[in-house]
mmCIF file of C-alpha atoms in Angstrom:
data_model
loop_
_atom_site.group_PDB
_atom_site.id
_atom_site.type_symbol
_atom_site.label_atom_id
_atom_site.label_comp_id
_atom_site.label_asym_id
_atom_site.label_seq_id
_atom_site.Cartn_x
_atom_site.Cartn_y
_atom_site.Cartn_z
ATOM 1 C CA UNK R 60 0.277 0.307 0.061
ATOM 2 C CA UNK R 61 3.393 2.135 -0.245
ATOM 3 C CA UNK R 62 2.243 3.969 -3.658
ATOM 4 C CA UNK R 63 -1.274 5.169 -2.221
ATOM 5 C CA UNK R 64 0.243 5.547 1.152
ATOM 6 C CA UNK R 65 2.738 8.717 -0.474
ATOM 7 C CA UNK R 66 0.824 10.248 -2.490
ATOM 8 C CA UNK R 67 -1.934 11.128 0.592
ATOM 9 C CA UNK R 68 1.137 12.062 2.329
ATOM 10 C CA UNK R 69 1.705 14.140 -0.758
ATOM 11 C CA UNK R 70 -1.419 16.290 -1.313
ATOM 12 C CA UNK R 71 -1.874 16.401 2.248
ATOM 13 C CA UNK R 72 1.086 18.086 2.448
ATOM 14 C CA UNK R 73 -0.086 20.600 -0.529
ATOM 15 C CA UNK R 74 -3.439 21.296 0.845
ATOM 16 C CA UNK R 75 -1.379 22.306 3.779
ATOM 17 C CA UNK R 76 0.692 24.889 1.742
ATOM 18 C CA UNK R 77 -1.648 25.456 -1.138
ATOM 19 C CA UNK R 78 -4.873 28.417 -1.470
ATOM 20 C CA UNK R 79 -7.489 26.262 -0.853
ATOM 21 C CA UNK R 80 -7.420 26.475 2.699
ATOM 22 C CA UNK R 81 -10.607 27.620 2.303
ATOM 23 C CA UNK R 82 -12.186 24.477 0.670
ATOM 24 C CA UNK R 83 -10.333 22.219 2.942
ATOM 25 C CA UNK R 84 -12.305 24.224 5.665
ATOM 26 C CA UNK R 85 -15.832 24.032 3.497
ATOM 27 C CA UNK R 86 -14.998 20.009 3.981
ATOM 28 C CA UNK R 87 -14.424 19.510 7.690
ATOM 29 C CA UNK R 88 -16.718 21.801 8.395
ATOM 30 C CA UNK R 89 -19.597 19.579 6.396
ATOM 31 C CA UNK R 90 -18.678 16.491 8.108
ATOM 32 C CA UNK R 91 -18.143 18.295 11.643
ATOM 33 C CA UNK R 92 -22.220 18.847 11.101
ATOM 34 C CA UNK R 93 -22.864 14.962 9.699
ATOM 35 C CA UNK R 94 -21.133 14.286 12.623
ATOM 36 C CA UNK R 95 -23.582 16.807 15.280
ATOM 37 C CA UNK R 96 -26.515 15.740 13.670
ATOM 38 C CA UNK R 97 -26.157 12.193 13.166
ATOM 39 C CA UNK R 98 -24.790 11.431 17.191
ATOM 40 C CA UNK R 99 -25.261 14.218 18.723
ATOM 41 C CA UNK R 100 -23.960 17.768 20.029
ATOM 42 C CA UNK R 101 -21.292 15.712 23.049
ATOM 43 C CA UNK R 102 -17.969 14.835 20.757
ATOM 44 C CA UNK R 103 -17.542 12.576 24.441
ATOM 45 C CA UNK R 104 -20.967 10.855 24.015
ATOM 46 C CA UNK R 105 -20.447 11.154 19.743
ATOM 47 C CA UNK R 106 -17.355 9.137 18.252
ATOM 48 C CA UNK R 107 -17.347 10.386 14.353
ATOM 49 C CA UNK R 108 -17.410 14.730 16.031
ATOM 50 C CA UNK R 109 -14.907 14.055 17.652
ATOM 51 C CA UNK R 110 -12.668 12.507 15.754
ATOM 52 C CA UNK R 111 -14.189 16.258 12.907
ATOM 53 C CA UNK R 112 -12.792 18.389 15.017
ATOM 54 C CA UNK R 113 -9.768 16.369 15.903
ATOM 55 C CA UNK R 114 -9.103 16.810 12.060
ATOM 56 C CA UNK R 115 -10.760 20.625 12.031
ATOM 57 C CA UNK R 116 -7.778 21.081 14.474
ATOM 58 C CA UNK R 117 -4.852 20.442 12.817
ATOM 59 C CA UNK R 118 -5.741 22.424 10.350
ATOM 60 C CA UNK R 119 -5.587 25.759 12.625
ATOM 61 C CA UNK R 120 -9.809 25.729 12.595
ATOM 62 C CA UNK R 121 -11.131 28.795 14.654
ATOM 63 C CA UNK R 122 -12.667 27.354 17.912
ATOM 64 C CA UNK R 123 -15.845 29.146 17.468
ATOM 65 C CA UNK R 124 -16.330 27.877 12.806
ATOM 66 C CA UNK R 125 -15.410 24.444 14.910
ATOM 67 C CA UNK R 126 -18.985 25.138 17.611
ATOM 68 C CA UNK R 127 -21.067 27.037 15.465
ATOM 69 C CA UNK R 128 -21.044 23.631 12.243
ATOM 70 C CA UNK R 129 -21.917 21.485 15.555
ATOM 71 C CA UNK R 130 -24.484 24.085 16.817
ATOM 72 C CA UNK R 131 -25.426 23.965 13.196
ATOM 73 C CA UNK R 132 -25.266 19.827 13.300
ATOM 74 C CA UNK R 133 -28.037 19.864 16.161
ATOM 75 C CA UNK R 134 -30.491 22.488 14.735
ATOM 76 C CA UNK R 135 -29.250 24.831 17.498
ATOM 77 C CA UNK R 136 -28.757 27.380 14.670
ATOM 78 C CA UNK R 137 -29.860 27.328 11.200
ATOM 79 C CA UNK R 138 -28.196 25.618 8.696
ATOM 80 C CA UNK R 139 -27.793 23.377 4.947
ATOM 81 C CA UNK R 140 -28.848 19.526 5.704
ATOM 82 C CA UNK R 141 -25.974 17.389 3.336
ATOM 83 C CA UNK R 142 -26.242 14.146 3.250
ATOM 84 C CA UNK R 143 -23.850 11.632 3.024
ATOM 85 C CA UNK R 144 -23.560 9.422 -0.795
ATOM 86 C CA UNK R 145 -21.406 6.955 -1.626
ATOM 87 C CA UNK R 146 -19.965 6.550 -5.488
ATOM 88 C CA UNK R 147 -17.870 3.524 -6.511
ATOM 89 C CA UNK R 148 -16.550 2.769 -9.926
ATOM 90 C CA UNK R 149 -13.313 2.386 -11.789
ATOM 91 C CA UNK R 150 -10.803 4.065 -12.288
ATOM 92 C CA UNK R 151 -7.021 3.171 -15.662
ATOM 93 C CA UNK R 152 -5.481 0.275 -15.306
ATOM 94 C CA UNK R 153 -9.308 -1.856 -13.556
ATOM 95 C CA UNK R 154 -8.563 0.886 -9.837
ATOM 96 C CA UNK R 155 -11.015 0.130 -7.357
ATOM 97 C CA UNK R 156 -12.274 4.391 -6.281
ATOM 98 C CA UNK R 157 -14.512 4.390 -3.833
ATOM 99 C CA UNK R 158 -15.790 8.547 -3.193
ATOM 100 C CA UNK R 159 -17.176 9.609 0.107
ATOM 101 C CA UNK R 160 -19.710 12.298 -0.916
ATOM 102 C CA UNK R 161 -21.577 15.251 1.279
ATOM 103 C CA UNK R 162 -24.237 16.979 -0.845
ATOM 104 C CA UNK R 163 -27.607 19.130 -0.391
ATOM 105 C CA UNK R 164 -27.860 18.059 -4.392
ATOM 106 C CA UNK R 165 -28.047 14.404 -4.990
ATOM 107 C CA UNK R 166 -28.005 14.465 -8.630
ATOM 108 C CA UNK R 167 -25.811 17.636 -9.191
ATOM 109 C CA UNK R 168 -23.363 15.483 -7.349
ATOM 110 C CA UNK R 169 -24.457 12.575 -9.260
ATOM 111 C CA UNK R 170 -24.140 14.788 -12.698
ATOM 112 C CA UNK R 171 -20.288 16.632 -11.569
ATOM 113 C CA UNK R 172 -18.452 12.810 -9.835
ATOM 114 C CA UNK R 173 -19.598 10.552 -13.257
ATOM 115 C CA UNK R 174 -18.425 13.471 -16.002
ATOM 116 C CA UNK R 175 -15.070 13.204 -13.883
ATOM 117 C CA UNK R 176 -15.044 9.583 -13.796
ATOM 118 C CA UNK R 177 -15.216 9.381 -17.249
ATOM 119 C CA UNK R 178 -13.613 11.949 -18.484
ATOM 120 C CA UNK R 179 -10.190 10.906 -16.738
ATOM 121 C CA UNK R 180 -10.326 6.960 -18.323
ATOM 122 C CA UNK R 181 -12.749 6.200 -15.451
ATOM 123 C CA UNK R 182 -16.311 4.300 -15.351
ATOM 124 C CA UNK R 183 -18.992 4.878 -12.593
ATOM 125 C CA UNK R 184 -20.319 1.823 -11.608
ATOM 126 C CA UNK R 185 -22.792 0.154 -9.666
ATOM 127 C CA UNK R 186 -24.055 0.839 -5.537
ATOM 128 C CA UNK R 187 -21.812 -2.195 -4.076
ATOM 129 C CA UNK R 188 -19.205 -2.522 -6.563
ATOM 130 C CA UNK R 189 -16.056 -2.354 -4.590
ATOM 131 C CA UNK R 190 -17.095 -0.791 -1.302
ATOM 132 C CA UNK R 191 -15.788 -4.402 -0.737
ATOM 133 C CA UNK R 192 -12.329 -4.248 -0.434
ATOM 134 C CA UNK R 193 -11.260 -1.099 1.061
ATOM 135 C CA UNK R 194 -11.847 -1.550 5.086
ATOM 136 C CA UNK R 195 -12.449 1.916 7.915
ATOM 137 C CA UNK R 196 -8.557 2.165 9.995
ATOM 138 C CA UNK R 197 -7.033 4.494 11.524
ATOM 139 C CA UNK R 198 -4.057 5.033 9.492
ATOM 140 C CA UNK R 199 -0.802 7.118 10.721
ATOM 141 C CA UNK R 200 2.617 7.519 8.450
ATOM 142 C CA UNK R 201 6.002 7.871 9.605
ATOM 143 C CA UNK R 202 9.487 9.151 7.411
ATOM 144 C CA UNK R 203 12.187 7.130 8.213
ATOM 145 C CA UNK R 204 14.393 10.122 8.094
ATOM 146 C CA UNK R 205 12.355 10.885 11.896
ATOM 147 C CA UNK R 206 11.857 8.304 13.754
ATOM 148 C CA UNK R 207 13.311 4.749 13.891
ATOM 149 C CA UNK R 208 11.198 1.677 13.907
ATOM 150 C CA UNK R 209 11.964 0.336 17.467
ATOM 151 C CA UNK R 210 10.392 3.461 18.824
ATOM 152 C CA UNK R 211 6.933 3.614 15.608
ATOM 153 C CA UNK R 212 6.808 -0.203 17.126
ATOM 154 C CA UNK R 213 7.266 0.322 20.741
ATOM 155 C CA UNK R 214 4.440 3.223 21.656
ATOM 156 C CA UNK R 215 1.977 1.561 18.436
ATOM 157 C CA UNK R 216 2.166 -1.707 20.575
ATOM 158 C CA UNK R 217 1.347 -0.086 24.884
ATOM 159 C CA UNK R 218 -1.450 2.156 23.303
ATOM 160 C CA UNK R 219 -3.031 -1.456 20.973
ATOM 161 C CA UNK R 220 -1.729 -0.689 17.663
ATOM 162 C CA UNK R 221 -3.198 -3.101 14.548
ATOM 163 C CA UNK R 222 -0.660 -3.604 12.521
ATOM 164 C CA UNK R 223 2.974 -1.811 11.886
ATOM 165 C CA UNK R 224 4.033 -1.736 8.123
ATOM 166 C CA UNK R 225 7.326 -1.737 7.259
ATOM 167 C CA UNK R 226 6.752 0.423 3.380
ATOM 168 C CA UNK R 227 9.521 1.675 1.701
ATOM 169 C CA UNK R 228 10.778 4.854 3.068
ATOM 170 C CA UNK R 229 7.837 4.840 5.160
ATOM 171 C CA UNK R 230 6.427 3.578 8.253
ATOM 172 C CA UNK R 231 2.431 3.430 8.364
ATOM 173 C CA UNK R 232 0.350 2.558 11.948
ATOM 174 C CA UNK R 233 -2.482 0.473 11.032
ATOM 175 C CA UNK R 234 -5.343 0.895 14.326
ATOM 176 C CA UNK R 235 -8.733 0.551 14.539
ATOM 177 C CA UNK R 236 -11.600 3.107 14.541
ATOM 178 C CA UNK R 237 -12.621 3.273 18.178
ATOM 179 C CA UNK R 238 -8.184 3.153 18.718
ATOM 180 C CA UNK R 239 -7.173 5.709 16.584
ATOM 181 C CA UNK R 240 -6.893 8.975 18.198
ATOM 182 C CA UNK R 241 -6.119 7.142 21.459
ATOM 183 C CA UNK R 242 -2.805 5.932 19.857
ATOM 184 C CA UNK R 243 -2.481 8.879 17.561
ATOM 185 C CA UNK R 244 -2.598 11.193 20.842
ATOM 186 C CA UNK R 245 0.112 7.940 22.876
ATOM 187 C CA UNK R 246 2.387 9.309 20.449
ATOM 188 C CA UNK R 247 2.503 12.844 21.024
ATOM 189 C CA UNK R 248 2.262 12.757 24.025
ATOM 190 C CA UNK R 249 6.409 10.996 22.822
ATOM 191 C CA UNK R 250 6.494 13.567 20.359
ATOM 192 C CA UNK R 251 7.312 11.221 17.571
ATOM 193 C CA UNK R 252 6.475 13.674 14.323
ATOM 194 C CA UNK R 253 4.308 11.752 11.840
ATOM 195 C CA UNK R 254 3.996 12.683 8.283
ATOM 196 C CA UNK R 255 -0.165 11.568 8.149
ATOM 197 C CA UNK R 256 -2.660 10.377 10.924
ATOM 198 C CA UNK R 257 -5.888 10.126 9.247
ATOM 199 C CA UNK R 258 -9.016 7.626 9.818
ATOM 200 C CA UNK R 259 -9.241 6.030 6.823
ATOM 201 C CA UNK R 260 -10.450 3.415 4.389
ATOM 202 C CA UNK R 261 -7.718 0.861 3.931
ATOM 203 C CA UNK R 262 -8.042 -1.442 0.773
ATOM 204 C CA UNK R 263 -7.520 -4.868 1.538
ATOM 205 C CA UNK R 264 -5.458 -5.415 -1.936
ATOM 206 C CA UNK R 265 -3.995 -3.182 -3.996
ATOM 207 C CA UNK R 266 -3.453 -2.888 -7.693
ATOM 208 C CA UNK R 267 0.115 -2.459 -9.443
ATOM 209 C CA UNK R 268 0.618 0.464 -11.787
ATOM 210 C CA UNK R 269 3.982 0.062 -13.174
ATOM 211 C CA UNK R 270 3.356 2.501 -16.970
ATOM 212 C CA UNK R 271 3.254 6.136 -15.798
ATOM 213 C CA UNK R 272 0.837 7.469 -18.823
ATOM 214 C CA UNK R 273 -2.190 5.448 -16.625
ATOM 215 C CA UNK R 274 -0.502 6.214 -13.481
ATOM 216 C CA UNK R 275 -0.831 10.316 -14.551
ATOM 217 C CA UNK R 276 -4.324 9.193 -15.781
ATOM 218 C CA UNK R 277 -4.966 8.187 -12.140
ATOM 219 C CA UNK R 278 -3.751 10.644 -10.384
ATOM 220 C CA UNK R 279 -5.639 13.333 -12.461
ATOM 221 C CA UNK R 280 -8.795 11.521 -11.953
ATOM 222 C CA UNK R 281 -8.844 11.190 -8.366
ATOM 223 C CA UNK R 282 -7.190 14.535 -7.866
ATOM 224 C CA UNK R 283 -10.321 15.948 -9.591
ATOM 225 C CA UNK R 284 -12.749 14.306 -7.063
ATOM 226 C CA UNK R 285 -11.056 15.512 -3.902
ATOM 227 C CA UNK R 286 -11.640 19.021 -5.527
ATOM 228 C CA UNK R 287 -14.849 19.044 -5.773
ATOM 229 C CA UNK R 288 -17.096 20.968 -3.482
ATOM 230 C CA UNK R 289 -19.679 17.360 -2.785
ATOM 231 C CA UNK R 290 -16.254 15.664 -2.845
ATOM 232 C CA UNK R 291 -15.244 14.376 0.536
ATOM 233 C CA UNK R 292 -13.153 11.937 0.427
ATOM 234 C CA UNK R 293 -11.647 9.630 -2.055
ATOM 235 C CA UNK R 294 -10.376 6.658 -1.890
ATOM 236 C CA UNK R 295 -8.387 4.086 -3.996
ATOM 237 C CA UNK R 296 -6.124 0.728 -4.513
ATOM 238 C CA UNK R 297 -3.376 1.791 -6.515
ATOM 239 C CA UNK R 298 0.621 1.198 -5.708
ATOM 240 C CA UNK R 299 2.238 2.744 -7.829
ATOM 241 C CA UNK R 300 6.034 2.823 -7.135
ATOM 242 C CA UNK R 301 8.585 5.457 -5.814
ATOM 243 C CA UNK R 302 10.489 6.759 -8.684
ATOM 244 C CA UNK R 303 6.635 7.014 -11.098
ATOM 245 C CA UNK R 304 4.375 8.711 -8.375
ATOM 246 C CA UNK R 305 7.466 11.051 -7.773
ATOM 247 C CA UNK R 306 7.785 11.627 -11.981
ATOM 248 C CA UNK R 307 3.627 12.524 -11.245
ATOM 249 C CA UNK R 308 3.340 13.841 -8.801
#
């Protein structure tokens, strides 16, 4: 899974540096709002809301923005009613793609997502065609030039991580959704700097993409999906070799 995780960390760093912060905030606010609507406004009793708040704070979202989003979710303030929608399909090279969206207009979202798939050599599929290939986990990624394997392993195992993977120049710590915050907090307490930490959909198997043109088209598809206003996340099961990933990234 290293090629996919590395691309995720590249995008994560890029998003933090570029001018799309307003768009990032919009997606985070949607998640906080929907989480509060579905599970209540108390983060202690609502794990999804707790994770959404943590993600918002990680992007330095002002506290008042977070509180306002929670109140819109619980109905204390008037707000847009977002609906969660899942889209599934295939990209270039037969890569499975799972798209999580939150929208106030299902028809618009479906039309735009379908257009992005078609424009970039992919195809939108039926519900359930690829979802079974992914499992929801917490994922914490470290760069090997910043931490040692012993440091990561000691903290991860003590905190209850599911798995630790040695992937090229990265270590990947996999957790259950329920243990994610606890494991992440353990690394924070020890001052171990990670490249990325999030609850994500982890593919059970990956598709190796070794053709540069296919990789470029595939990553353009993922980028366009994630840049869409209605799309919260786009997950895929590709594995692209470092030399090709660095070339097209």
